[in-house]
Each structure stands twice: as structure tokens, then as C-alpha cells.
CSV table of C-alpha atoms and ligand atoms in Angstrom, one decimal:
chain,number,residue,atom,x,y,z
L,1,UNK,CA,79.2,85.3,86.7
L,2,UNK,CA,82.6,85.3,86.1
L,3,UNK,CA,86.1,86.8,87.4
L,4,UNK,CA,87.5,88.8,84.1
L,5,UNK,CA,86.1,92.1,84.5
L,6,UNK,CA,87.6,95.4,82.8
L,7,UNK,CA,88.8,97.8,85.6
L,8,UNK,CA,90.7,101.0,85.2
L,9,UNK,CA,90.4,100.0,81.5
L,10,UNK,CA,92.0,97.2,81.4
L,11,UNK,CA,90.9,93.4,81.6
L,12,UNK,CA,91.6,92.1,84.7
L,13,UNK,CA,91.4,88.2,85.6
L,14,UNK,CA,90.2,88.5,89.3
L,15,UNK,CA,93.0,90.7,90.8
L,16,UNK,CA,95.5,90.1,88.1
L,17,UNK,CA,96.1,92.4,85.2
L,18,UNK,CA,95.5,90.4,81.9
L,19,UNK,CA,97.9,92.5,80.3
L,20,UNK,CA,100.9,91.9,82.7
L,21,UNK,CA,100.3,88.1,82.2
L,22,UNK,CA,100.6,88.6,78.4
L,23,UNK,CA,104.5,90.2,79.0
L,24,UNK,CA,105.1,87.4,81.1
L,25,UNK,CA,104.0,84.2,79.6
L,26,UNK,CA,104.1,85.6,75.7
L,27,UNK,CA,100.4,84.8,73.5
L,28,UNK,CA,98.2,82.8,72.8
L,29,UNK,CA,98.0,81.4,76.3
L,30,UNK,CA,94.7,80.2,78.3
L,31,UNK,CA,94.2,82.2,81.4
L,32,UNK,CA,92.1,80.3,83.3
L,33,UNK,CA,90.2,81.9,87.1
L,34,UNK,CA,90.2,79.6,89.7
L,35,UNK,CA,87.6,81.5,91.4
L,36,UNK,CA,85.6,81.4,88.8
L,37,UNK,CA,85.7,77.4,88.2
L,38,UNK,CA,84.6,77.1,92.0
L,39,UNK,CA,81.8,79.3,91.8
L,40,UNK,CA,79.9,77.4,89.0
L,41,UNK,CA,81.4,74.3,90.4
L,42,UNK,CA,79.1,75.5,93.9
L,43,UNK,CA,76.1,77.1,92.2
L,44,UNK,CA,75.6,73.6,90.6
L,45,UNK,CA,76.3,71.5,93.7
L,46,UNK,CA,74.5,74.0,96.0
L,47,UNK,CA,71.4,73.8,93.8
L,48,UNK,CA,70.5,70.2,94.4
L,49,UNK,CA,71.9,70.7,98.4
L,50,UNK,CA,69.4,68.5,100.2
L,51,UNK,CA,69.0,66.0,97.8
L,52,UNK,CA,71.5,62.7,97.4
L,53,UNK,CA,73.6,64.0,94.6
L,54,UNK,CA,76.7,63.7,92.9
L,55,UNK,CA,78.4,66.3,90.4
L,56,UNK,CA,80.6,64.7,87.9
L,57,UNK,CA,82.5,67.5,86.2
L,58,UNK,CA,83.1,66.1,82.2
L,59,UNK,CA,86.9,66.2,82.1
L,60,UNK,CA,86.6,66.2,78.4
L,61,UNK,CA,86.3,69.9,78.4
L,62,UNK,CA,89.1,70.7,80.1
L,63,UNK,CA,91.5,68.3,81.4
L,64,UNK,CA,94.3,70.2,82.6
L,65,UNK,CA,95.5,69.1,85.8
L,66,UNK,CA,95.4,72.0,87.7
L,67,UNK,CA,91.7,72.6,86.6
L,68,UNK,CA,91.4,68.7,88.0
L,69,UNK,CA,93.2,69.4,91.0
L,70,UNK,CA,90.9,72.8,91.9
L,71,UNK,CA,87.4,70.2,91.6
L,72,UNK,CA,89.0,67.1,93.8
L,73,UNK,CA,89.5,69.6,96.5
L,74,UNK,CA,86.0,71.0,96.4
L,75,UNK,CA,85.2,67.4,96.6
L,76,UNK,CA,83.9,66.7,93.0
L,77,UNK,CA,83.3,63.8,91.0
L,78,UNK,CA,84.3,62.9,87.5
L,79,UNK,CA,83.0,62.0,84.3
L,80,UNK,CA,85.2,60.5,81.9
L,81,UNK,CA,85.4,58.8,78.3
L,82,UNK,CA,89.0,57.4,78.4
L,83,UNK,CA,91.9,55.8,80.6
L,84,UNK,CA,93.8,58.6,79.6
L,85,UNK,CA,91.2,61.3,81.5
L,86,UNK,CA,90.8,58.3,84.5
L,87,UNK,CA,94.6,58.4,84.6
L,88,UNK,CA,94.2,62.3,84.5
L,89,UNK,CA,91.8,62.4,87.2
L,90,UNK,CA,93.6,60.1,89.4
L,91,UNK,CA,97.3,62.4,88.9
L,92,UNK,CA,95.1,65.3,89.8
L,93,UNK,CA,94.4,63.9,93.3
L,94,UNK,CA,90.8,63.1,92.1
L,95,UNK,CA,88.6,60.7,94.0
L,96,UNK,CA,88.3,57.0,91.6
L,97,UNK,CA,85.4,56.1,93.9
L,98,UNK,CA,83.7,59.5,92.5
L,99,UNK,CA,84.1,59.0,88.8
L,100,UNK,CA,81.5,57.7,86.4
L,101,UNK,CA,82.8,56.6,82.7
L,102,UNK,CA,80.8,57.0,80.0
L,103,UNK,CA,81.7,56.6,76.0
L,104,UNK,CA,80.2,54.1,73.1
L,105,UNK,CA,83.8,52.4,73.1
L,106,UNK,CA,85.5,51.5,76.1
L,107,UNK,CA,88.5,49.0,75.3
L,108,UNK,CA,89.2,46.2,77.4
L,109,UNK,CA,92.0,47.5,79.1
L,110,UNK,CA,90.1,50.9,79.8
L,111,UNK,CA,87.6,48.5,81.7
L,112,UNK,CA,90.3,46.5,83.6
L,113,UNK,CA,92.5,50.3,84.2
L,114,UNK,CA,88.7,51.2,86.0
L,115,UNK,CA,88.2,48.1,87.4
L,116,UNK,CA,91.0,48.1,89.4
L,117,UNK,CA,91.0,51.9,90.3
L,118,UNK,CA,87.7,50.8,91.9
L,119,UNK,CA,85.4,54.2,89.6
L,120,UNK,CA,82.0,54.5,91.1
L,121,UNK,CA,80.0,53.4,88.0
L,122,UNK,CA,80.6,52.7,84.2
L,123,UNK,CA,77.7,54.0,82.4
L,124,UNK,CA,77.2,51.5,79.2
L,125,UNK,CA,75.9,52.5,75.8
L,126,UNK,CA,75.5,48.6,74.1
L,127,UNK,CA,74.5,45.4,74.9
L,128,UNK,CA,78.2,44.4,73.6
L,129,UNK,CA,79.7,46.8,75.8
L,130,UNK,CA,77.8,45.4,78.8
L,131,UNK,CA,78.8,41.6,77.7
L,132,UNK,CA,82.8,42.9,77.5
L,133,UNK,CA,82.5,44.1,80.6
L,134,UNK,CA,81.2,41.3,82.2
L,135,UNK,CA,83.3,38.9,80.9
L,136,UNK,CA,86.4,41.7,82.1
L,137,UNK,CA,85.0,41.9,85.6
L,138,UNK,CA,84.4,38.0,85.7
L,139,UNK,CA,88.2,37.7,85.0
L,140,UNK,CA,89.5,39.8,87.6
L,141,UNK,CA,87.0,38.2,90.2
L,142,UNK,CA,85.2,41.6,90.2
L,143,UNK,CA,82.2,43.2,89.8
L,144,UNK,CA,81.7,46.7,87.9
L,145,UNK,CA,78.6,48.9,88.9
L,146,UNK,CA,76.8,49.6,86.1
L,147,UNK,CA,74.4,52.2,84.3
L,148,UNK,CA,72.9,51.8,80.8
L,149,UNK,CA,72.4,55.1,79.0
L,150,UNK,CA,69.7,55.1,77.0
L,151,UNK,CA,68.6,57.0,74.2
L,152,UNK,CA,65.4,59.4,75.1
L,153,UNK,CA,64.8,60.6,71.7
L,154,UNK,CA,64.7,64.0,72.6
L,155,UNK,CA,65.5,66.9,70.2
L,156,UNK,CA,67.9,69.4,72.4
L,157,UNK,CA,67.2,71.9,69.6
L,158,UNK,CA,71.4,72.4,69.4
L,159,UNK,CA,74.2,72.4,66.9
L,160,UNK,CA,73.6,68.9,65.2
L,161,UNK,CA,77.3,67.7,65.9
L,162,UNK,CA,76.9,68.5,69.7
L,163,UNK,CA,73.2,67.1,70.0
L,164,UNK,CA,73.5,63.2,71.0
L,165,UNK,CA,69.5,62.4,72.7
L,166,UNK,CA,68.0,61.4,69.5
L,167,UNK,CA,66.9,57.9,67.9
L,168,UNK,CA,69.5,58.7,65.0
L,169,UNK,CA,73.0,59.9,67.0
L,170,UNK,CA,75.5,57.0,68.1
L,171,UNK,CA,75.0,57.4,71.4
L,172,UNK,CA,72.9,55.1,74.0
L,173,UNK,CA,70.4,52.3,73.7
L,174,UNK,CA,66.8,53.2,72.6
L,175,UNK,CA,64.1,53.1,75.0
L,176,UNK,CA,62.3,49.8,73.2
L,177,UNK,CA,65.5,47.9,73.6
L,178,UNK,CA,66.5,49.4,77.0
L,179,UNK,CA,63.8,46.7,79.4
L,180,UNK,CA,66.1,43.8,77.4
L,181,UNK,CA,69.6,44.6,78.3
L,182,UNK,CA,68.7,45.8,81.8
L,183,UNK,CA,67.2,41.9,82.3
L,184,UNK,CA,70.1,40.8,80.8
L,185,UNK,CA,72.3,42.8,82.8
L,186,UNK,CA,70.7,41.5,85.6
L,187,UNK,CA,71.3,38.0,85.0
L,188,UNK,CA,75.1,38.6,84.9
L,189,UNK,CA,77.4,38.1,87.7
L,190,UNK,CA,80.3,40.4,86.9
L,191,UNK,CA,77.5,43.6,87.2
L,192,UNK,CA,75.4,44.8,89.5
L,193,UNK,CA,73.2,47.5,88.3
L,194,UNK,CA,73.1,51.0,90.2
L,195,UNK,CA,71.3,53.5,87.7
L,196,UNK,CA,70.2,54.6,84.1
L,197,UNK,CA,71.6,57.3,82.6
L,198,UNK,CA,71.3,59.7,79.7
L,199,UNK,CA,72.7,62.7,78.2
L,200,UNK,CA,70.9,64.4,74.9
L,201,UNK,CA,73.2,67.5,74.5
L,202,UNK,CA,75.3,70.4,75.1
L,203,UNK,CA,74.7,74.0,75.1
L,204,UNK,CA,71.4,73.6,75.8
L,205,UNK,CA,69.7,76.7,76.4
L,206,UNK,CA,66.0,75.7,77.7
L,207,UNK,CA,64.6,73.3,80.2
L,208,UNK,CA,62.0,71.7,78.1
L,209,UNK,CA,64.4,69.2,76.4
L,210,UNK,CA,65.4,67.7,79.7
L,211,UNK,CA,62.1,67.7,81.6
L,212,UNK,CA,61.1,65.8,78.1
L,213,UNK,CA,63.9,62.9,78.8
L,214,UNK,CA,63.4,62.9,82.4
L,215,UNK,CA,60.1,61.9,82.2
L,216,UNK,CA,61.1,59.1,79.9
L,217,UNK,CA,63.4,58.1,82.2
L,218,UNK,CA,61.4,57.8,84.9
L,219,UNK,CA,58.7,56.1,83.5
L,220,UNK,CA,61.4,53.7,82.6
L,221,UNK,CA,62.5,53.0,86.1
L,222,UNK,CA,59.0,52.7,87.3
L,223,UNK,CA,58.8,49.6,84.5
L,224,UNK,CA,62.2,48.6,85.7
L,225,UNK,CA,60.8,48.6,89.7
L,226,UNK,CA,57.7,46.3,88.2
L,227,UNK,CA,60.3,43.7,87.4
L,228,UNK,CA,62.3,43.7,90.2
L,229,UNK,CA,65.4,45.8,89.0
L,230,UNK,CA,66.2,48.7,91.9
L,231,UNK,CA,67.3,51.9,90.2
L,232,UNK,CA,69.6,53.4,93.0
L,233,UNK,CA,70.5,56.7,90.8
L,234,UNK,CA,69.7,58.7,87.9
L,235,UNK,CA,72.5,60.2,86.1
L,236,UNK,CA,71.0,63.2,84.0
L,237,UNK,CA,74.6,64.3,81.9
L,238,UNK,CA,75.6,66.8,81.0
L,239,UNK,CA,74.7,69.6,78.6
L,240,UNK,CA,73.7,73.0,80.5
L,241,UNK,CA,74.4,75.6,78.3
L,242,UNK,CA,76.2,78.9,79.1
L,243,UNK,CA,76.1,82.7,78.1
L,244,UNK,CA,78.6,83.2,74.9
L,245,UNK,CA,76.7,86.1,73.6
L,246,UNK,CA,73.0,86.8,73.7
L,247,UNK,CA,72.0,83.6,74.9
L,248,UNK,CA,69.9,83.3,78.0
L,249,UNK,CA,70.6,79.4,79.4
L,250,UNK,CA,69.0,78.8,82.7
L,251,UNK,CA,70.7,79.0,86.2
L,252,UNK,CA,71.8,75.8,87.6
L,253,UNK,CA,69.2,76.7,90.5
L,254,UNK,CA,66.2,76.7,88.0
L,255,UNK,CA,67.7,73.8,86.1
L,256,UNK,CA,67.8,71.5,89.1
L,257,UNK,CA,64.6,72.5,91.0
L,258,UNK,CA,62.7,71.5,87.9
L,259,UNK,CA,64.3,67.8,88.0
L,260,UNK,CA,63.3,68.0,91.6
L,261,UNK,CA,60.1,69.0,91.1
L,262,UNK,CA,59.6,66.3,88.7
L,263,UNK,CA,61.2,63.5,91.1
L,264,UNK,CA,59.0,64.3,93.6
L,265,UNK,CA,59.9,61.9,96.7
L,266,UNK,CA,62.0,59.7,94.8
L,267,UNK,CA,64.7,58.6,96.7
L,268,UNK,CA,67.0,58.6,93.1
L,269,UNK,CA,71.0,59.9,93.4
L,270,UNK,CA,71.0,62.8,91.2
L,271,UNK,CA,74.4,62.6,89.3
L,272,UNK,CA,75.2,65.7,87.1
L,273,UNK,CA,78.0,65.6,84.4
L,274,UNK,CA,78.3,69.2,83.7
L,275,UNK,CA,81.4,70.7,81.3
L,276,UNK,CA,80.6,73.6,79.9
L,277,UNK,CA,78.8,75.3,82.5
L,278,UNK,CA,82.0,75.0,85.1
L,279,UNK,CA,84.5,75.8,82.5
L,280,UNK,CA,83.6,77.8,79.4
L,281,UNK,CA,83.3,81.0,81.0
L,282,UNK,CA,86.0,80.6,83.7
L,283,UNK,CA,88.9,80.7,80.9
L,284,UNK,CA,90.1,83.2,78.0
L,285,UNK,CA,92.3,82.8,75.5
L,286,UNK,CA,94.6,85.3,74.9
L,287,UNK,CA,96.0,86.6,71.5
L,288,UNK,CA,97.6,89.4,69.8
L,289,UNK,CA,97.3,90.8,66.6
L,290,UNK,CA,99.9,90.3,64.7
L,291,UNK,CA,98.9,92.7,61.1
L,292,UNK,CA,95.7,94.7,60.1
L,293,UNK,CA,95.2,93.9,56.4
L,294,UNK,CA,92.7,94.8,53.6
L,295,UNK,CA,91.7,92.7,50.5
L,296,UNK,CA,89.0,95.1,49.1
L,297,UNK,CA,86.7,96.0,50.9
L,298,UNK,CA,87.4,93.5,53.6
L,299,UNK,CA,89.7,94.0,56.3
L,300,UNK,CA,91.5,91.6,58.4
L,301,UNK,CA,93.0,91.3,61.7
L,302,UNK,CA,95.7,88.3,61.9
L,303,UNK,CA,96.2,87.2,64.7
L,304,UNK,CA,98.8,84.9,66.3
L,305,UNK,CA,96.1,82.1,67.7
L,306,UNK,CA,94.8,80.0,65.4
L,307,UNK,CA,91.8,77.3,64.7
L,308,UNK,CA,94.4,74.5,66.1
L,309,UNK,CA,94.3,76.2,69.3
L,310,UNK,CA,90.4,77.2,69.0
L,311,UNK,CA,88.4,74.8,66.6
L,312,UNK,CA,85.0,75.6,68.1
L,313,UNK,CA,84.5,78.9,65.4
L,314,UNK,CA,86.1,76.6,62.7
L,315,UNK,CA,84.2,73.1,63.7
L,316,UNK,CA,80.8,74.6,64.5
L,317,UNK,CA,80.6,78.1,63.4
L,318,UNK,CA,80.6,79.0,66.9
L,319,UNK,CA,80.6,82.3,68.0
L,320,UNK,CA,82.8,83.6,70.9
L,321,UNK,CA,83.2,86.8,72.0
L,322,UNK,CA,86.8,89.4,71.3
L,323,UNK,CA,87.4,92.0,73.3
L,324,UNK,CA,90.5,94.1,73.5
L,325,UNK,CA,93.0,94.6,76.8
L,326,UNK,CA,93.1,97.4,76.7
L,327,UNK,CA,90.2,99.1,74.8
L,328,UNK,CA,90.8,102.2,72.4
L,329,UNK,CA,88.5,105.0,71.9
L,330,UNK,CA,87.5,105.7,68.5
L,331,UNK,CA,85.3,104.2,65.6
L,332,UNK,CA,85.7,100.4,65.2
L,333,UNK,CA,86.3,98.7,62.1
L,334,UNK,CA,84.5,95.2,61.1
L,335,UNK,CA,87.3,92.7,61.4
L,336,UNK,CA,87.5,88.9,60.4
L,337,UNK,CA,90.1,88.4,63.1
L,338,UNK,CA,91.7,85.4,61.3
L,339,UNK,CA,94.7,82.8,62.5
L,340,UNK,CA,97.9,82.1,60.5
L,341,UNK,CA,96.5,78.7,59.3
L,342,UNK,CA,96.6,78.2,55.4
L,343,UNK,CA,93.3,77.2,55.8
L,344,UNK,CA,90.5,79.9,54.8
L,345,UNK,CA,88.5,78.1,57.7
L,346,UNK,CA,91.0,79.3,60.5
L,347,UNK,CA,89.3,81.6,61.6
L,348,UNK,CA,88.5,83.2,65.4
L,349,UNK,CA,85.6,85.7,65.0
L,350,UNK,CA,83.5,86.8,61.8
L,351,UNK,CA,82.7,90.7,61.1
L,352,UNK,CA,83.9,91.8,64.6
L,353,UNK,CA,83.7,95.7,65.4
L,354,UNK,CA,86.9,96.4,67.1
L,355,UNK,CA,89.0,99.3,67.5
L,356,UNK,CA,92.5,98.0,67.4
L,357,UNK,CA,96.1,98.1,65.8
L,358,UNK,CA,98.7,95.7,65.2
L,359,UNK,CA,100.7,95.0,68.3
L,360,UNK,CA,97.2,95.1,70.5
L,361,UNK,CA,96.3,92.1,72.6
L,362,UNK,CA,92.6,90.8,72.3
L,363,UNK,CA,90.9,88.5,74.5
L,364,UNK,CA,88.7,85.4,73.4
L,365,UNK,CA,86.0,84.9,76.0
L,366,UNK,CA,84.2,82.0,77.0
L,367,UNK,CA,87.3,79.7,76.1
L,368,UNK,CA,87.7,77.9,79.2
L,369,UNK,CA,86.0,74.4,77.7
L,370,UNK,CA,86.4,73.0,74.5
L,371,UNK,CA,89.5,75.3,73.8
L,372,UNK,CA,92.8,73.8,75.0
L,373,UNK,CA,90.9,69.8,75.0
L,374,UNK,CA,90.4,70.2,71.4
L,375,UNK,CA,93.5,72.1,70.5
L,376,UNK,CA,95.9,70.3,67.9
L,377,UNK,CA,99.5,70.7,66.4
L,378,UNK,CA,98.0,71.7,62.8
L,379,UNK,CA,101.2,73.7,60.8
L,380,UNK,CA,103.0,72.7,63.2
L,381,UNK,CA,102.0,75.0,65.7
L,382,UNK,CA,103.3,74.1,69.4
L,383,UNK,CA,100.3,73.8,71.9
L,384,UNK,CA,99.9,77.6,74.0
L,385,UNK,CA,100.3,77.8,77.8
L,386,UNK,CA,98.1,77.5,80.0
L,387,UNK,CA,98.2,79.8,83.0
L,388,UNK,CA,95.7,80.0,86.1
L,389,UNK,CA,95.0,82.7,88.0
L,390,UNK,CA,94.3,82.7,91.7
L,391,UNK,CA,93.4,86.1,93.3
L,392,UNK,CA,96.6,88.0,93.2
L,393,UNK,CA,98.6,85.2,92.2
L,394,UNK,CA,99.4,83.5,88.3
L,395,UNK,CA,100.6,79.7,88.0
L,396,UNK,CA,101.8,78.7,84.6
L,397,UNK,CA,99.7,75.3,84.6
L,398,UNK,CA,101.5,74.1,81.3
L,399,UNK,CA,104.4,75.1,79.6
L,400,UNK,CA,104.0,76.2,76.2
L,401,UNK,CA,105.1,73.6,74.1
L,402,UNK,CA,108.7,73.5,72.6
L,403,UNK,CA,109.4,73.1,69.0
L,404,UNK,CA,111.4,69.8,70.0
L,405,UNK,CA,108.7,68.1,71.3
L,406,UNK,CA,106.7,68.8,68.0
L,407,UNK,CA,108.7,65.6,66.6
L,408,UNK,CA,108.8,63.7,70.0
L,409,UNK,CA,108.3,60.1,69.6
L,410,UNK,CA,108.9,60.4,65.5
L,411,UNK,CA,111.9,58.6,63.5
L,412,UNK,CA,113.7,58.6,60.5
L,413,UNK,CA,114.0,55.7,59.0
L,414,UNK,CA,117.2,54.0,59.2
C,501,LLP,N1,78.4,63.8,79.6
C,501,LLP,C1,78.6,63.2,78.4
C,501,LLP,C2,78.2,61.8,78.3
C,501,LLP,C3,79.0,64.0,77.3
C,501,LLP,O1,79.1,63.4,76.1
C,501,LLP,C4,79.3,65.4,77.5
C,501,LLP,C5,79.7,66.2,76.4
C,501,LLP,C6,79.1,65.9,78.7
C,501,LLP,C7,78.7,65.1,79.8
C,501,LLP,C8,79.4,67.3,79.0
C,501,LLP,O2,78.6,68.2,78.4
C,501,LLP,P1,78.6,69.8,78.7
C,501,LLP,O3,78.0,70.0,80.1
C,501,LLP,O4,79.9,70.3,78.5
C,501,LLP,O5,77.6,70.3,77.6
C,501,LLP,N2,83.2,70.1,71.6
C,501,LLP,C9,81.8,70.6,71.7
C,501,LLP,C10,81.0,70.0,72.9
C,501,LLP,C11,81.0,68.5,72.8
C,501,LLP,C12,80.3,67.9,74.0
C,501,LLP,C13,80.4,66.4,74.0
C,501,LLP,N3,79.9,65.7,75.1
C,501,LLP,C14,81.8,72.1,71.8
C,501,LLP,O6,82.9,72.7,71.8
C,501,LLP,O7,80.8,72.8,71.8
């Protein structure tokens, strides 16, 4: 459940009205509910209350500081791919001692930058990475904790470029090869080895796929135990899925008591890397149509965000839903509701029944993750605001980008 409701009809985000922020900050902007990001951040931590657990919120789908800021207070972990996001994390007030780092590439200074923040546990995807990092810790007289995430070979049953569990994606170490470089590992002296890890997906909709991995995993550990390697936790990703339109994607609460149930009296850490499920429905982005056009029997509405603020619709054909602020009564018309990009890809929404005029303001739902991370400067087009919401009050959480910083950092020649 989320906090943008329509009331007195009008969209209000939790007791502000949508509309009012629109006059104030100009569109597009991201509107993002504070409320809302710490009531999936809770229903996820509260589901595995009782057992040893970590939640690792995936800064890759939404990075802004504030949004940081609102999860280190709750007392989250974090799960990042990057020094930038461990330098993000850290300016937001975040806990390094809570963040795992995962990614097939980490660069040598990326190891050293979370080697001496002193992250809880870098969560390898090669036996190269594991012998860079090594040979990094051994430098600095350290010694990084480690996870290796393997591959289970699972199909997630999602949108190929967002599926990453099986035998052909980039991602992990297969489960023949996984025995080799956890004895390796442990013959090392700049790692110690704290847990295996995995992550086969986003958006997933259906509990099957992970209960599938999970027993791979564990049958795994048991082989690691019969060597002598201690598994302290077991890191299961990210991935949950969330409600865009029709879908039906399990409640954190069901999600985790089936791990549970399948742990059993294992005394595993449960670490959780979830994105989407804390963010996408706690942010909209908010747009206004600019002109209604017709080109035969098609009609358009143009509006002024475009796929460089939103790629998901243009990348993956992903569908998000548009609602007006202030809905109109009368018979809709079947809109493409298209950016300004010269791209016939840019767009936001397909055959949309809407009842609207130029001048209106919609309302993309579900926007909150994936939307500002992936957004880009395409034509030229300075990156939206992003504004939060918290009860009664609005906080402009980034300033919409200025022409003049378009070109920052570029020169002529001389
Ligand atoms: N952990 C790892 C190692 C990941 O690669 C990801 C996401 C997550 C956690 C978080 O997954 P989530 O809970 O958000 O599903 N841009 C795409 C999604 C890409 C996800 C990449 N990895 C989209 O807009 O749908």
C-alpha cells in the first residue's frame, strides 16, 4: 500500500495536494512519500522479525540522498555496486558496517574505498575478483569479509534483461565451479568467508523461482559444512516484485516465511537486498501535457517528461500506470502519451484511455525505482527535481538541473 491516494478529486501525496506541488516546483518532478518508503521498508524487516536478518536496501534504484537518509534512520543496510553509491550511502548518514557490495566489476580502488570504510561484506562474482581482492586487502594489512554469489540457474520467468539467475547471464559463479573458489577462498589470508549469496531477478512475481534457488543454496552450504567452510549468512538479493498494474507479487510476509520454512533451524543471517519493492510504488513522476495531437487515426498526448527521465517504457516495454490530477468527467480517448524526444521510442504509456486536455497534469505511478537512477541528459534535457513529501510537509530533495550545468566539466578546445 501506498500514500498517493485521490481525495476530494484530486491526487493527494499523503496530506499534500499533488497539484499544489506541481505550481510550486514546475514538471516533470519525482514526488517521492516518505511514509510510504518506511512502510515497505518495515513490512520487509518486520516479516523476518525473530530471525538474524539484515535488510540491504539496493541503492541502485534510487539513490537520492534523502531517500538514503530516510532508510539509515530506520536502521537499514545497503547494497551497493559502486564507490559512487558507497560514497552515497556514507553522505546519507548510512551505516558502512551495514552495506554489502555486490557487482561483476569492482575496480581496485572501489575495493580499497570499502576496505577502509570497513562495509560489512563484498559479495564476489569471479574467481579473479576474489584474487584482486585479496591481493588489495593483503596490501592494506586487511582482511575483507567475503560472499561468493553463485549462479543457481534458475529461470525467474521475467523480462530477459532484468533476469540474472541463469547459467547464460553474466552474473555469479555456477554451482559446479562454486566448491573450487570457496576452497580457494579459504586458503587466502586477505578473506575470511561469511556467506554465499545469490540474486536471480527482479520483478518477480511468484515464489517458486526463489524456493528453487534456495534449495540450491542450501544444499551448497551443507557441502560447504562437510569440508570445513562455516557459512555464517545467506544473502538471498533482491528481486521482489511489485504491483504496476494487474500483477499480483507476493507480500513480503509470505515471501519470507517460505524462506523460513525452508531454513528450518538453521542458524543462517538472512540478508535481503530489496529495490523495487521499497521504492517503486513510493514515488510518482509528475508531467504535464503539453499538446493533444492526431496523425490519422491516432492521437497523441505530448507530454513534457520524456524516456531520458523514464527509460523503463522505452528499455523494457514496461508498463506504468497515468492517471490524471485532477480527473475529468467525460469519455476518454486512447492516447500514446509520448515525450519530446526525436526518438519514436520516447514514449511514456501506449493506448492509454484518458480524459484530458492540454495544460492538464498526469501522474506516472510506480516511478519511485528505476526512474530518476536511470534518468539521462538525452536532447539535452536537464535532469527533473526531485521533491519528497512528508505528511503535511514538501522538501525539494534535488534541484532541477540548470541549463549551465548541462556543459559542466566540457571545454572548447583552445
Ligand atoms: N541485488 C542485486 C545484486 C541486484 O542486481 C539488484 C537489481 C537488486 C539487488 C535489487 O533488485 P530489486 O529488488 O529492485 O528487484 N532497471 C530495471 C531493474 C534492474 C535490476 C538490477 N538489479 C528495471 O527498471 O526494471
Amino acid at each position: 500500500m501506498d500514500f498517493f491516494q485521490y481525495r476530494q478529486n484530486q491526487l493527494f501525496a499523503e496530506e499534500c495536494q499533488v497539484e499544489a506541488l506541481a505550481q510550486k516546483y514546475g514538471t516533470p518532478f519525482y514526488l517521492y512519500s516518505r511514509a510510504t518508503i518506511e512502510r515497505h521498508w518495515h513490512a520487509f524487516n518486520n516479516a523476518v522479525e525473530g530471525h538474524p536478518h539484515l535488510i540491504c536496501y539496493a541503492v541502485k534504484a534510487n539513490s537520492n540522498l534523502a531517500v538514503l537518509n530516510v532508510m539509515a534512520k530506520l536502521g537499514s543496510g545497503f547494497d551497493i555496486v559502486s564507490g559512487g553509491e558507497l560514497a552515497r550511502v556514507i553522505a546519507a548518514g548510512g551505516d558502512p558496517s551495514k552495506v554489502v557490495f555486490s557487482g561483476v566489476g569492482k575496480t581496485r580502488d572501489e575495493m580499497k574505498q570499502a576496505l577502509e570504510a570497513g562495509i560489512y561484506c563484498f559479495n564476489l562474482e569471479s574467481g579473479a575478483e576474489l584474487e584482486r581482492l585479496n591481493e588489495v586487502a593483503l596490501s592494506m594489512g586487511k582482511v575483507a569479509p567475503v560472499s561468493i554469489r553463485v549462479n543457481p540457474d534458475v529461470d525467474a520467468g521475467t523480462h530477459p534483461y532484468i533476469s540474472t539467475g541463469l547459467s547464460e547471464n553474466k552474473f555469479g559463479i555456477t554451482m559446479e565451479q562454486a566448491l573450487e573458489v570457496f576452497q580457494r577462498a579459504q586458503q587466502l589470508d586477505g578473506v575470511a568467508i561469511k556467506g554465499v549469496d545469490c540474486h536471480i531477478g527482479s520483478q518477480l512475481t511468484e515464489i517458486p523461482p526463489f524456493l528453487d534457488a534456495l534449495d540450491r543454496l542450501l544444499t551448497l552450504i551443507d557441502e560447504l559444512e562437510g569440508l570445513g567452510i562455516r557459512i555464517h549468512h545467506l544473502d538471498v538479493g533482491g528481486g521482489l516484485g511489485v504491483n504496476y498494474g494487474d500483477e499480483n507479487p507476493p507480500h513480503p510476509d509470505q515471501y519470507a516465511r517460505a524462506l523460513l520454512d525452508k531454513l528450518g533451524d538453521r542458524k543462517l543471517t538472512l540478508i535481503f537486498e530489496p529495490g523495487r519493492a521499497i521504492m517503486a510504488n513510493a514515488g510518482i513522476l509528475v508531467t504535464q501535457v503539453e499538446f493533444l495531437k492526431q496523425n490519422g487515426d491516432k492521437h497523441f498526448a505530448v507530454v513534457d517528461a520524456a524516456m531520458n527521465d523514464l527509460l523503463r517504457p522505452s528499455l523494457y516495454s514496461a508498463w506504468q500506470n497515468i492517471i490524471p490530477l485532477r480527473p475529468r468527467k467525460g469519455e476518454p480517448t486512447h492516447y500514446d502519451v509520448v515525450g519530446p524526444i526525436c526518438e519514436t521510442g520516447d514514449f511514456i504509456g501506449k493506448d492509454r484511455a484518458l480524459c484530458i486536455e492540454a495544460g492538464d497534469k498526469l501522474a506516472v505511478r510506480s516511478a519511485g525505482a528505476y526512474g530518476f537512477a536511470m534518468a539521462s541528459n538525452y536532447n539535452s534535457r536537464p535532469k527533473v527535481a526531485e521533491v519528497m513529501v512528508d505528511g503535511e510537509k514538501d522538501h525539494l530533495v534535488r534541484a532541477r538541473e540548470t541549463i549551465e550545468q548541462l556543459w559542466q566539466g566540457e571545454q572548447v578546445l583552445p
